Each structure stands twice: as C-alpha cells, then as structure tokens.
Amino acid sequence: MKAKTPSELKKQTLLMNFPFTVSNEEKNNVLMDRFNKPYDYDKAYEQYYNLFRNAVNAGALVYILPSEGNYQDQVYVANLGAWLSHMPDTVLLSNFKSPPRVGEEFVGDKFFTSMGYKTIKCPYHWEGEADLKFVRDNIYIAPWGQRTCIESHTWMREKLNMNVISVQLKDPKVYHLDCAYFQMTEQKAAVSVCLFEPEEIKQLEKFVEIIEIPEN
C-alpha cells in the first residue's frame, strides 16, 4: 500500500529544525537563569550537524522544519505538537503558554498540512509531545501544572478519544514531562519517581512497568 504521510513509512521518520533562531535572550525557565552569555552559534551548529548525521546514519528519514519567524526555542520541535498514534492522519498542535513560543504552531500548521496531515489546535495551554507520551492503543501520559493545564486533558478525552493519564509537575526545573518520564517500550517507562505523588505512581503502574531513575 502506498504511504500517504511519513508516519506510514516502515522506517523511522524524524523532524528537526536548524538552530538559526535559537537564543537565550528571554529566560522562560528557571534553568536558564545561570546562562548570561550569548549563544555560541558555531558550537550549536556543529552539535546540530552531528545529531543530523547520526540520525541519517541510523537509517532515519529526516525532515527539516523551516525557520520561519524569530522563535528562540523553535529548534526544540518536540514542543510543537504531537502526532497521534491512534489517529494516524492527525497532528495535534500546541497552544503555547511560554511567551517566546507563541506563534510557532502556525509554522507547524503550514508544514504538517503540506505533508498531508489533518491538524487540530488544542484550545487550552498544552506544549506538544514533550508533554504527551504515547504508551499504546489510545493510552497517553500527560502532565499538568506548569506549561500544560489540566483542562487540556479533559478536552483530549472528550474530543479525541484519548485515554489520558494525568500527573502533576511541581518542580520548576521539571517544566515538561520529558524531563522526568521516558517511554521505553509499550510496556516499560523510565520515571523519576521522586518527582510524582505516590498515588500518581500507582496509577502509572496500571499501564507501564516503571524503571526508576534518580532525580539527577
């Protein structure tokens, strides 16, 4: 069968963005407070080249998101939205709370629709795949409390037939779920357990086997 979108290919497909616009001028998380020097762009570009080469050498098909606009965090494409595995023709676009990121979703909308995807923008604050981890079937893990509001979870359940397991992020250094949670397989996840409440961990254990990792 002919593939209609990159998600239907058997090989891994990745999205990247060259760091033309990356900057630390606007401090939008607490970890940036210690960075007062301007970006070393030569270093950033070289890091990108290395990452790109490694991805291509591993056999992945890599698409480059255009650097449209002047968004300092656009290079972090995991926040742009999320491809929904249970709705394979659909990309859910972010609704950014972080001021310097507001507007990135319009660049993403143009890109994804040109690739043949249907796009939907979440009406509530929610910041992409970095705040939404696919487990299997229609099961997803999602946080609330910092960049993403819990109303987005209710909307996803009601409008997109998603079984969303909610956890709260309280530590200001852990502003996205991917700072504390990594889905390893359909059955296993690496989790910094100390960052969540015991009842949240018990809820997660209903869906995944947890591999505990230290906070650091």
Tab-separated table of N, CA and C in Angstrom, residues 15-23 41-53 62-69 71-77:
chain	number	residue	atom	x	y	z
A	15	LEU	N	11.619	14.816	12.727
A	15	LEU	CA	11.518	16.230	12.392
A	15	LEU	C	12.579	16.994	13.174
A	16	MET	N	13.317	17.853	12.480
A	16	MET	CA	14.331	18.671	13.127
A	16	MET	C	14.206	20.104	12.625
A	17	ASN	N	14.880	21.011	13.313
A	17	ASN	CA	14.906	22.413	12.911
A	17	ASN	C	16.310	22.946	13.138
A	18	PHE	N	16.892	23.535	12.102
A	18	PHE	CA	18.247	24.061	12.238
A	18	PHE	C	18.223	25.273	13.184
A	19	PRO	N	19.225	25.419	14.071
A	19	PRO	CA	19.186	26.461	15.102
A	19	PRO	C	19.529	27.869	14.618
A	20	PHE	N	18.917	28.295	13.510
A	20	PHE	CA	19.120	29.660	13.037
A	20	PHE	C	18.649	30.687	14.062
A	21	THR	N	17.539	30.411	14.729
A	21	THR	CA	16.908	31.409	15.598
A	21	THR	C	17.086	31.119	17.079
A	22	VAL	N	17.806	30.046	17.423
A	22	VAL	CA	17.935	29.687	18.840
A	22	VAL	C	18.592	30.820	19.627
A	23	SER	N	18.094	31.059	20.832
A	23	SER	CA	18.586	32.175	21.640
A	23	SER	C	18.210	31.929	23.097
A	41	TYR	N	27.058	30.132	18.599
A	41	TYR	CA	26.373	29.582	17.435
A	41	TYR	C	27.217	28.579	16.663
A	42	ASP	N	28.524	28.784	16.639
A	42	ASP	CA	29.380	27.795	15.978
A	42	ASP	C	29.220	26.432	16.643
A	43	LYS	N	29.171	26.437	17.967
A	43	LYS	CA	29.004	25.187	18.711
A	43	LYS	C	27.618	24.589	18.481
A	44	ALA	N	26.594	25.451	18.495
A	44	ALA	CA	25.222	24.982	18.284
A	44	ALA	C	25.072	24.353	16.898
A	45	TYR	N	25.662	24.996	15.901
A	45	TYR	CA	25.556	24.472	14.535
A	45	TYR	C	26.272	23.123	14.424
A	46	GLU	N	27.443	23.017	15.048
A	46	GLU	CA	28.194	21.767	14.980
A	46	GLU	C	27.443	20.644	15.692
A	47	GLN	N	26.810	20.958	16.830
A	47	GLN	CA	26.010	19.958	17.533
A	47	GLN	C	24.852	19.481	16.654
A	48	TYR	N	24.249	20.412	15.936
A	48	TYR	CA	23.155	20.043	15.031
A	48	TYR	C	23.665	19.110	13.929
A	49	TYR	N	24.785	19.480	13.301
A	49	TYR	CA	25.322	18.644	12.233
A	49	TYR	C	25.571	17.216	12.722
A	50	ASN	N	26.142	17.093	13.924
A	50	ASN	CA	26.433	15.772	14.479
A	50	ASN	C	25.160	14.979	14.719
A	51	LEU	N	24.155	15.641	15.278
A	51	LEU	CA	22.886	14.965	15.553
A	51	LEU	C	22.214	14.535	14.250
A	52	PHE	N	22.237	15.422	13.266
A	52	PHE	CA	21.637	15.104	11.967
A	52	PHE	C	22.338	13.914	11.319
A	53	ARG	N	23.661	13.936	11.319
A	53	ARG	CA	24.413	12.837	10.704
A	53	ARG	C	24.098	11.516	11.394
A	62	VAL	N	14.788	12.228	7.681
A	62	VAL	CA	14.747	13.449	8.486
A	62	VAL	C	14.178	14.598	7.669
A	63	TYR	N	13.110	15.219	8.199
A	63	TYR	CA	12.547	16.427	7.602
A	63	TYR	C	13.017	17.639	8.407
A	64	ILE	N	13.216	18.757	7.724
A	64	ILE	CA	13.679	19.972	8.372
A	64	ILE	C	12.543	20.991	8.405
A	65	LEU	N	12.133	21.375	9.604
A	65	LEU	CA	11.115	22.403	9.760
A	65	LEU	C	11.719	23.756	9.405
A	66	PRO	N	11.105	24.532	8.491
A	66	PRO	CA	11.653	25.844	8.135
A	66	PRO	C	11.750	26.770	9.347
A	67	SER	N	12.789	27.590	9.368
A	67	SER	CA	12.969	28.563	10.450
A	67	SER	C	12.226	29.843	10.094
A	68	GLU	N	10.923	29.759	10.092
A	68	GLU	CA	10.087	30.910	9.780
A	68	GLU	C	9.819	31.689	11.056
A	69	GLY	N	9.948	33.013	10.990
A	69	GLY	CA	9.786	33.818	12.193
A	69	GLY	C	11.092	33.924	12.953
A	71	TYR	N	11.677	32.625	16.432
A	71	TYR	CA	11.310	31.944	17.674
A	71	TYR	C	12.543	31.320	18.314
A	72	GLN	N	12.888	31.760	19.506
A	72	GLN	CA	14.147	31.360	20.126
A	72	GLN	C	14.194	29.865	20.479
A	73	ASP	N	13.037	29.234	20.657
A	73	ASP	CA	13.004	27.824	21.056
A	73	ASP	C	12.486	26.910	19.951
A	74	GLN	N	12.402	27.409	18.733
A	74	GLN	CA	11.823	26.621	17.650
A	74	GLN	C	12.596	25.335	17.392
A	75	VAL	N	13.884	25.346	17.684
A	75	VAL	CA	14.713	24.163	17.463
A	75	VAL	C	14.236	22.978	18.301
A	76	TYR	N	13.527	23.248	19.408
A	76	TYR	CA	13.011	22.171	20.267
A	76	TYR	C	11.652	21.730	19.726
A	77	VAL	N	11.683	20.973	18.632
A	77	VAL	CA	10.469	20.660	17.888
A	77	VAL	C	9.515	19.719	18.632
